[in-house]
mmCIF file with all atom_site columns, C-alpha atoms in Angstrom:
data_model
loop_
_atom_site.group_PDB
_atom_site.id
_atom_site.type_symbol
_atom_site.label_atom_id
_atom_site.label_alt_id
_atom_site.label_comp_id
_atom_site.label_asym_id
_atom_site.label_entity_id
_atom_site.label_seq_id
_atom_site.pdbx_PDB_ins_code
_atom_site.Cartn_x
_atom_site.Cartn_y
_atom_site.Cartn_z
_atom_site.occupancy
_atom_site.B_iso_or_equiv
_atom_site.pdbx_formal_charge
_atom_site.auth_seq_id
_atom_site.auth_comp_id
_atom_site.auth_asym_id
_atom_site.auth_atom_id
_atom_site.pdbx_PDB_model_num
ATOM 1  C CA . LEU A 1 1  ? -1.418  -3.401  45.398 1.00 0.00 ? 1  LEU A CA 1
ATOM 2  C CA . SER A 1 2  ? 0.612   -6.430  44.311 1.00 0.00 ? 2  SER A CA 1
ATOM 3  C CA . ILE A 1 3  ? 1.155   -7.452  47.926 1.00 0.00 ? 3  ILE A CA 1
ATOM 4  C CA . LEU A 1 4  ? -2.543  -7.097  48.671 1.00 0.00 ? 4  LEU A CA 1
ATOM 5  C CA . VAL A 1 5  ? -3.526  -9.226  45.676 1.00 0.00 ? 5  VAL A CA 1
ATOM 6  C CA . SER A 1 6  ? -0.925  -11.833 46.617 1.00 0.00 ? 6  SER A CA 1
ATOM 7  C CA . MET A 1 7  ? -2.143  -11.969 50.210 1.00 0.00 ? 7  MET A CA 1
ATOM 8  C CA . ILE A 1 8  ? -5.773  -12.294 49.137 1.00 0.00 ? 8  ILE A CA 1
ATOM 9  C CA . ARG A 1 9  ? -4.840  -14.980 46.613 1.00 0.00 ? 9  ARG A CA 1
ATOM 10 C CA . THR A 1 10 ? -2.850  -16.976 49.169 1.00 0.00 ? 10 THR A CA 1
ATOM 11 C CA . HIS A 1 11 ? -5.535  -16.615 51.843 1.00 0.00 ? 11 HIS A CA 1
ATOM 12 C CA . GLY A 1 12 ? -8.519  -16.150 49.541 1.00 0.00 ? 12 GLY A CA 1
ATOM 13 C CA . ASN A 1 13 ? -10.624 -18.866 51.134 1.00 0.00 ? 13 ASN A CA 1
ATOM 14 C CA . ASP A 1 14 ? -9.751  -17.730 54.656 1.00 0.00 ? 14 ASP A CA 1
ATOM 15 C CA . TYR A 1 15 ? -10.484 -14.133 53.756 1.00 0.00 ? 15 TYR A CA 1
ATOM 16 C CA . PHE A 1 16 ? -13.854 -14.973 52.242 1.00 0.00 ? 16 PHE A CA 1
ATOM 17 C CA . GLN A 1 17 ? -14.773 -17.245 55.140 1.00 0.00 ? 17 GLN A CA 1
ATOM 18 C CA . SER A 1 18 ? -13.946 -14.507 57.658 1.00 0.00 ? 18 SER A CA 1
ATOM 19 C CA . PHE A 1 19 ? -16.077 -12.040 55.724 1.00 0.00 ? 19 PHE A CA 1
ATOM 20 C CA . SER A 1 20 ? -18.959 -14.506 55.512 1.00 0.00 ? 20 SER A CA 1
ATOM 21 C CA . ILE A 1 21 ? -18.903 -15.021 59.289 1.00 0.00 ? 21 ILE A CA 1
ATOM 22 C CA . MET A 1 22 ? -18.964 -11.263 59.814 1.00 0.00 ? 22 MET A CA 1
#
């Protein structure tokens, strides 16, 4: 879970942008 949170935090904007496009 820690790794997942860290990854999302580091690439939060990218992650959200990708989701928005989808």
